[in-house]
XYZ file of C-alpha atoms in Angstrom:
546
model
C 112.090 54.207 84.263
C 108.642 52.599 83.947
C 107.894 54.132 80.543
C 111.067 52.512 79.219
C 110.544 49.130 80.841
C 107.113 48.304 79.430
C 105.841 45.160 81.137
C 108.891 44.610 83.308
C 107.880 46.433 86.514
C 105.266 43.785 87.412
C 107.870 41.045 87.027
C 110.329 43.014 89.158
C 107.735 43.497 91.896
C 107.066 39.742 91.889
C 110.795 39.042 92.188
C 111.107 41.588 94.992
C 108.250 39.849 96.815
C 110.017 36.511 96.321
C 113.196 37.955 97.808
C 111.146 39.213 100.755
C 109.639 35.748 101.280
C 113.080 34.114 101.284
C 114.269 36.756 103.737
C 111.295 36.120 106.038
C 111.924 32.361 105.926
C 115.563 32.975 106.827
C 114.484 35.292 109.664
C 112.119 32.625 110.983
C 114.973 30.109 110.936
C 117.318 32.411 112.834
C 114.581 33.274 115.328
C 114.065 29.557 115.948
C 117.774 29.059 116.534
C 117.922 32.002 118.920
C 114.881 30.718 120.813
C 116.563 27.342 121.221
C 119.803 29.047 122.265
C 117.887 31.249 124.696
C 116.319 28.167 126.303
C 119.824 26.825 126.945
C 120.839 30.143 128.540
C 117.963 30.334 131.014
C 120.220 29.736 134.023
C 122.717 32.341 132.771
C 119.962 34.916 132.299
C 118.430 34.045 135.664
C 121.796 34.601 137.377
C 122.061 38.002 135.675
C 118.611 38.948 136.940
C 119.484 37.735 140.429
C 122.598 39.910 140.374
C 120.524 42.977 139.547
C 120.202 43.054 135.763
C 116.834 44.467 134.716
C 114.592 42.604 132.312
C 114.837 45.490 129.854
C 118.612 45.109 129.922
C 118.273 41.413 129.094
C 115.975 42.197 126.184
C 118.472 44.783 124.903
C 121.269 42.228 125.166
C 119.382 39.683 123.100
C 118.436 42.301 120.504
C 122.051 43.486 120.347
C 123.226 39.935 119.732
C 120.666 39.437 116.963
C 121.644 42.760 115.362
C 125.294 41.719 115.465
C 124.411 38.451 113.725
C 122.386 40.403 111.159
C 125.273 42.785 110.453
C 127.677 39.878 109.970
C 125.193 38.204 107.644
C 124.553 41.472 105.823
C 128.279 41.945 105.242
C 128.562 38.439 103.822
C 125.492 39.131 101.686
C 127.059 42.329 100.377
C 130.145 40.428 99.280
C 128.022 37.819 97.514
C 125.907 40.581 95.991
C 128.918 42.285 94.464
C 130.078 38.984 92.977
C 126.567 38.097 91.762
C 125.816 41.466 90.143
C 127.484 40.509 86.867
C 125.626 37.197 86.764
C 122.340 38.990 87.414
C 123.059 41.580 84.723
C 123.675 38.760 82.237
C 120.154 37.454 82.929
C 118.472 40.830 82.686
C 116.489 41.750 79.557
C 118.304 44.138 77.243
C 115.647 46.842 77.604
C 116.111 46.855 81.384
C 119.887 47.201 81.129
C 119.423 50.136 78.780
C 117.055 51.863 81.197
C 118.900 51.399 84.480
C 122.430 50.908 85.671
C 122.750 47.565 87.473
C 125.483 48.218 90.041
C 126.123 48.258 93.790
C 126.100 51.967 94.711
C 125.382 54.006 97.825
C 121.622 53.563 97.428
C 122.026 49.793 97.435
C 124.288 50.004 100.484
C 121.771 52.185 102.306
C 118.939 49.802 101.448
C 121.039 46.828 102.561
C 121.803 48.529 105.878
C 118.124 49.274 106.472
C 117.094 45.693 105.631
C 119.892 44.285 107.799
C 118.800 46.309 110.834
C 115.147 45.483 110.192
C 115.780 41.750 109.923
C 117.977 41.834 113.017
C 115.088 43.359 114.955
C 112.517 40.980 113.422
C 114.289 37.735 114.295
C 115.501 39.120 117.630
C 112.107 40.208 119.023
C 110.889 36.769 120.100
C 114.133 35.736 121.877
C 114.361 39.167 123.524
C 110.752 38.981 124.734
C 111.246 35.502 126.186
C 114.501 36.576 127.848
C 112.662 39.407 129.584
C 110.143 36.890 131.029
C 112.711 34.539 132.576
C 111.446 32.922 135.802
C 114.392 33.406 138.163
C 113.282 31.010 140.906
C 112.403 28.177 138.526
C 115.501 28.594 136.385
C 117.886 28.585 139.341
C 116.546 25.277 140.685
C 118.730 22.279 139.978
C 117.465 20.816 136.712
C 114.488 23.157 136.896
C 112.403 23.867 133.803
C 109.777 26.466 133.329
C 106.853 24.675 131.808
C 105.135 27.924 130.977
C 108.151 29.431 129.303
C 108.924 26.154 127.516
C 105.380 25.866 126.232
C 105.471 29.484 125.089
C 108.708 28.972 123.201
C 107.366 25.795 121.673
C 104.322 27.616 120.340
C 106.481 30.319 118.823
C 108.792 27.791 117.205
C 105.868 25.932 115.675
C 104.315 29.181 114.490
C 107.588 30.131 112.797
C 107.828 26.735 111.069
C 104.237 27.003 109.841
C 105.055 30.457 108.477
C 108.148 29.122 106.727
C 106.185 26.400 104.973
C 103.396 28.786 104.003
C 105.873 31.212 102.422
C 107.818 28.333 100.896
C 104.700 26.992 99.202
C 103.928 30.415 97.741
C 107.457 30.512 96.290
C 107.145 27.019 94.829
C 103.736 27.804 93.332
C 104.935 31.113 91.855
C 108.011 29.420 90.405
C 106.009 26.543 88.924
C 103.423 28.896 87.412
C 106.102 31.095 85.859
C 108.074 28.141 84.479
C 104.964 26.495 83.039
C 103.861 29.845 81.620
C 107.280 30.335 80.057
C 107.193 26.967 78.308
C 103.647 27.607 77.112
C 104.919 30.864 75.639
C 107.757 29.139 73.805
C 105.183 26.923 72.087
C 103.412 29.953 70.604
C 104.048 30.423 66.906
C 105.007 33.999 65.945
C 103.390 33.458 62.545
C 106.691 33.295 60.675
C 109.951 31.351 60.689
C 112.876 32.535 62.784
C 115.393 29.758 62.109
C 118.462 30.561 59.988
C 117.395 34.172 59.413
C 119.895 37.024 59.632
C 118.681 40.614 59.970
C 120.528 43.901 59.547
C 119.279 47.459 59.490
C 120.035 50.148 56.958
C 119.070 53.829 57.234
C 119.772 55.728 54.036
C 120.582 59.459 54.310
C 117.599 61.401 52.967
C 119.719 64.033 51.247
C 121.632 61.433 49.278
C 118.562 59.300 48.556
C 115.956 61.985 48.044
C 114.065 60.330 45.177
C 111.936 57.159 45.444
C 113.713 55.583 42.475
C 117.073 56.025 44.217
C 115.771 54.246 47.342
C 114.221 51.417 45.359
C 117.356 51.069 43.247
C 119.591 50.797 46.294
C 117.590 48.031 47.957
C 117.077 46.221 44.643
C 120.836 46.135 43.977
C 121.741 45.159 47.560
C 119.219 42.320 47.703
C 120.356 41.073 44.312
C 123.952 40.859 45.555
C 122.907 39.154 48.806
C 120.893 36.503 46.929
C 124.014 35.696 44.894
C 126.039 34.910 48.041
C 126.880 31.233 48.700
C 124.575 29.706 51.302
C 121.746 32.237 50.811
C 118.300 30.823 50.034
C 116.304 34.073 49.931
C 116.624 37.753 50.829
C 114.195 40.610 51.322
C 113.510 43.717 53.389
C 110.843 44.941 55.783
C 110.100 47.796 58.104
C 109.334 47.534 60.940
C 110.699 44.088 61.760
C 108.494 41.889 63.995
C 109.523 41.094 67.597
C 111.594 44.270 67.897
C 108.975 45.993 70.047
C 108.489 48.672 67.396
C 105.382 49.175 65.293
C 104.103 51.647 62.721
C 100.440 52.611 62.577
C 98.327 54.550 60.123
C 94.694 55.568 59.728
C 92.672 54.202 56.821
C 89.151 54.104 55.424
C 87.313 50.966 54.294
C 85.330 51.434 51.096
C 81.580 51.081 51.553
C 81.542 51.895 55.270
C 80.148 55.101 56.866
C 82.636 57.945 56.807
C 83.958 58.298 60.374
C 84.239 61.617 62.179
C 87.679 63.243 62.275
C 89.729 61.489 64.942
C 87.572 58.324 64.836
C 89.208 56.756 61.767
C 90.225 53.095 62.190
C 93.914 52.543 62.794
C 96.151 49.542 62.133
C 99.744 48.361 62.235
C 101.366 48.143 58.823
C 104.599 46.921 57.238
C 106.453 47.917 54.110
C 108.016 44.833 52.505
C 109.801 43.748 49.383
C 108.586 40.621 47.545
C 111.603 38.701 48.848
C 110.453 39.085 52.455
C 107.810 36.359 52.158
C 110.088 33.432 51.147
C 112.502 34.448 53.915
C 110.046 34.626 56.814
C 107.386 32.317 55.404
C 104.124 33.830 56.737
C 101.194 31.621 55.731
C 99.153 32.828 52.741
C 95.438 32.211 53.315
C 93.905 33.810 50.204
C 95.006 35.652 47.101
C 98.627 36.266 46.175
C 101.855 37.698 47.521
C 103.660 40.770 46.181
C 105.767 40.420 43.064
C 108.361 42.538 41.287
C 105.510 43.827 39.103
C 104.053 45.769 42.073
C 106.037 48.900 41.269
C 105.282 52.594 41.751
C 103.646 52.690 38.345
C 101.398 49.703 39.050
C 98.015 49.888 40.842
C 98.294 50.338 44.616
C 97.928 46.981 46.411
C 97.890 45.706 49.980
C 97.923 42.347 51.797
C 95.893 42.196 55.016
C 96.218 39.998 58.080
C 93.517 37.577 59.194
C 92.384 39.765 62.126
C 92.125 42.751 59.790
C 89.964 40.807 57.321
C 87.714 39.364 60.020
C 87.177 42.738 61.614
C 86.332 44.764 58.522
C 84.906 42.087 56.196
C 83.560 39.379 58.513
C 82.591 36.206 56.684
C 83.750 37.653 53.341
C 86.703 37.165 51.065
C 88.850 40.312 51.495
C 90.583 39.888 48.130
C 89.348 42.617 45.826
C 88.172 44.913 48.617
C 89.580 48.421 48.758
C 90.891 50.741 51.482
C 92.262 54.272 51.415
C 95.400 54.841 53.504
C 95.393 58.021 55.593
C 91.621 58.120 56.063
C 88.500 58.907 54.020
C 89.660 62.448 53.171
C 93.155 61.390 52.191
C 94.497 62.191 48.729
C 96.032 58.717 48.564
C 94.692 56.445 45.789
C 92.422 53.517 46.547
C 94.417 50.448 47.488
C 93.167 46.996 46.487
C 93.536 43.946 48.746
C 95.323 41.202 46.811
C 95.971 38.697 49.584
C 95.313 37.608 53.163
C 98.044 36.344 55.513
C 97.877 34.566 58.849
C 98.407 36.927 61.795
C 101.912 37.493 63.150
C 103.232 38.545 66.532
C 104.628 42.036 66.089
C 105.339 43.015 69.704
C 105.908 39.692 71.455
C 104.650 36.139 71.778
C 102.442 37.038 74.739
C 100.843 40.141 73.209
C 97.331 40.230 71.837
C 97.182 40.022 68.054
C 96.463 43.384 66.440
C 95.178 44.208 62.977
C 97.950 44.588 60.414
C 98.524 44.899 56.698
C 101.464 44.944 54.272
C 102.240 47.355 51.445
C 104.932 46.948 48.749
C 108.089 48.853 49.630
C 108.475 49.765 45.956
C 105.157 51.662 45.986
C 105.954 53.491 49.232
C 109.763 53.643 49.482
C 111.307 54.233 52.902
C 114.934 55.008 53.670
C 114.913 52.850 56.813
C 114.611 49.109 56.159
C 115.682 45.861 57.786
C 117.336 43.338 55.480
C 116.294 39.727 56.163
C 118.324 36.825 54.772
C 117.501 33.107 54.941
C 120.570 30.882 54.931
C 121.213 27.162 54.620
C 123.397 27.067 57.717
C 124.427 29.350 60.560
C 122.887 32.731 59.752
C 125.373 34.779 61.798
C 128.244 33.464 59.642
C 127.038 35.638 56.753
C 127.132 38.940 58.677
C 130.347 40.187 57.085
C 129.171 39.121 53.612
C 125.972 41.134 54.000
C 128.007 44.175 55.023
C 130.217 43.691 51.965
C 127.152 43.510 49.707
C 125.886 46.843 51.047
C 129.338 48.409 50.738
C 129.557 47.236 47.106
C 126.473 49.354 46.314
C 127.362 52.306 48.557
C 130.737 52.227 50.304
C 129.691 54.990 52.708
C 126.471 53.307 53.877
C 126.761 51.706 57.320
C 124.945 48.518 58.372
C 123.974 48.198 62.009
C 122.172 45.980 64.486
C 123.152 42.776 62.707
C 121.295 40.012 64.555
C 119.520 36.736 63.986
C 115.749 36.425 64.317
C 116.373 33.785 66.984
C 117.981 36.473 69.153
C 114.935 38.720 68.726
C 112.681 35.839 69.723
C 114.836 35.152 72.787
C 114.799 38.835 73.729
C 111.013 38.983 73.479
C 110.695 36.376 76.255
C 113.786 37.407 78.225
C 111.843 39.045 81.063
C 109.787 35.893 81.584
C 112.896 33.725 81.372
C 114.563 35.896 83.989
C 111.534 35.775 86.283
C 111.144 31.998 85.901
C 114.846 31.355 86.541
C 115.120 33.601 89.579
C 111.840 32.378 91.052
C 113.067 28.815 90.605
C 116.256 29.677 92.516
C 114.296 31.427 95.250
C 111.865 28.515 95.519
C 114.746 26.059 95.890
C 116.357 28.230 98.531
C 113.026 28.609 100.316
C 112.552 24.819 100.335
C 115.998 24.285 101.832
C 115.406 26.907 104.514
C 111.962 25.518 105.342
C 113.442 22.019 105.618
C 116.185 23.296 107.913
C 113.567 25.075 110.005
C 111.348 22.050 110.571
C 114.393 19.845 111.136
C 115.654 22.227 113.818
C 112.312 22.346 115.608
C 111.742 18.585 115.523
C 115.347 17.851 116.548
C 115.100 20.275 119.453
C 111.723 18.846 120.473
C 113.169 15.334 120.440
C 116.045 16.456 122.650
C 113.575 17.952 125.149
C 111.385 14.841 125.074
C 114.202 12.299 125.446
C 113.122 11.533 129.010
C 109.478 11.147 127.930
C 110.462 8.921 125.004
C 112.477 6.714 127.362
C 109.465 6.320 129.618
C 107.212 5.448 126.674
C 109.661 2.827 125.439
C 110.106 1.440 128.952
C 106.318 1.073 129.186
C 106.231 -0.924 125.952
C 106.092 1.587 123.118
C 107.739 0.180 119.981
C 110.330 1.980 117.891
C 107.798 2.233 115.068
C 105.344 4.015 117.376
C 108.050 6.477 118.440
C 108.952 7.065 114.795
C 105.285 7.640 113.944
C 104.879 10.051 116.880
C 107.836 12.233 115.867
C 107.016 12.188 112.154
C 103.380 12.975 112.970
C 104.298 16.094 114.939
C 106.385 17.380 112.025
C 103.764 16.409 109.445
C 101.082 18.355 111.326
C 103.172 21.513 111.230
C 103.901 21.024 107.527
C 100.263 20.375 106.630
C 99.105 23.468 108.501
C 101.772 25.517 106.743
C 100.830 24.066 103.357
C 97.160 24.850 103.969
C 97.948 28.443 104.906
C 100.297 28.683 101.918
C 97.613 27.522 99.481
C 95.230 30.230 100.679
C 98.014 32.829 100.603
C 99.158 31.712 97.157
C 95.663 31.865 95.669
C 95.362 35.462 96.822
C 98.841 36.685 95.877
C 99.187 34.959 92.509
C 96.040 36.659 91.230
C 97.939 39.943 91.569
C 100.635 38.581 89.251
C 98.232 36.984 86.760
C 99.355 39.455 84.068
C 102.706 37.618 83.969
C 101.097 34.245 83.265
C 100.427 32.837 79.822
C 98.453 29.698 79.085
C 97.992 28.903 82.770
C 95.673 30.240 85.463
C 96.772 31.633 88.811
C 94.723 28.911 90.541
C 95.934 25.926 88.529
C 94.966 22.926 90.734
C 97.698 20.653 89.333
C 100.467 23.076 90.315
C 99.041 23.669 93.796
C 98.673 19.915 94.356
C 102.219 19.188 93.194
C 103.595 22.056 95.300
C 101.777 20.737 98.379
C 103.159 17.240 97.761
C 106.693 18.593 97.313
C 106.499 20.611 100.539
C 105.051 17.657 102.450
C 107.764 15.361 101.113
C 110.470 17.842 102.104
C 108.952 18.082 105.588
C 108.931 14.284 106.068
C 112.540 14.010 104.902
C 113.572 16.802 107.258
C 111.776 15.073 110.159
C 113.175 11.633 109.410
C 116.655 12.219 110.898
C 115.457 13.387 114.339
C 112.748 10.692 114.208
C 115.387 8.024 113.658
C 117.355 9.468 116.548
C 114.298 9.272 118.795
C 113.577 5.711 117.660
C 117.082 4.625 118.679
C 116.892 6.148 122.189
C 118.165 3.742 124.888
C 115.412 3.667 127.593
C 117.893 3.128 130.403
C 119.913 6.155 129.352
C 116.844 8.273 128.647
C 115.385 7.646 132.093
C 118.451 9.285 133.606
C 118.137 12.295 131.256
C 117.657 15.550 133.073
């Protein structure tokens, strides 16, 4: 499908990576919960070992439990996926929907099963490993605690939280870069007006319209009728229409330059337009004149060039009056005189590099396929049926298709970036929530384990503020380490997706700083609840805590 998707595969790979990051954060959260649950089951596991259960059997039990949780979660995810497929398809660019079928089929089910089993193993490894290392003698003692095992679990929990924040920061950075890039892109001018413009395509049958005069007559009569419609300000025709992703190219020869070898002739995009196209779309005239009704087949051949064309072939000169020969130096075409210079336009998309282009009068080179463009005083789409009627009045058997506004073409040209920015924003929000839950769980569990210690500290004179600072500090350290790792990871990964960015660099310091502040703020909020709980510990009760 890649040849049909153009620039989409990179965006899809970025979104797939974002999904993987969210999945890893979720796995880290579940692993943390299972580690905490495993610590509470130490006596149960020790009894099993004492009764003859092997450590391998315990590890298998923990892995089986994690796989069961994964399968339950995968089933729930499948149900949500089926419901969300339509919503996702609505966000997808039109060219992607035409290339692939967005549906939950057996391949999706197989992939989901593989991911479910893989995640079940990933978040079940740590609990299973710790279960296999249970100290039977220590765990069976009344109130006994294995300091070694506890310290080991604590390290793993902290490592998982650091990983969550690192991945979460990458998601936030990627989302912020894509959103900022998207808004930068919307500020780019396409070089023409798109407001209140209705477009519709007409493809005349070549057998019926075999002569140039027949083609010119048809479009002249149709445009005349459209201009007479109420609410119409101007009407014209062009082929190919900008922002459709289509372009026509031709070789040419510039008078006064060395004759190139065959195959080395310069090449440029070109458009065939009627004089009415310019008042409809409003491209900016820099020099010379626009086409008029006098530029007929019997008149001298003329052309209007774009700014990039003029700068490339006549740098520092006025292109008006220069001549080119379409088709190359050996072409039998007549010399064509440049009569005007227009500002460059975006033919293939707002984020594409400007190419050389020129315009020729449709009357001098008639084409059966043209796009009608109509500027209206109000809602352009309201005139769709009237435009069809105008075409039918000239030729009742001629269909009109692909009736759309220029605004819809503009929206389609940035649809892949809009999709990526929206989905990355959702993933970043979900990643933030999961990271917050992860650090909250670790700090809350740590506070519960240190209740006795906190009681002693408070009994020895520690203030509530000092306890609050101690708990918040432990969470802040984990968050800062995770943010630091995430910055390094983000700088490396976002360079791979730099082709999706526009008007912003992959290492934008403002975005990384804001992302770090957001993650740190989320971490402090997540730590505040268990910190408040620790601050309100009753020393007399805590000293009896076992």
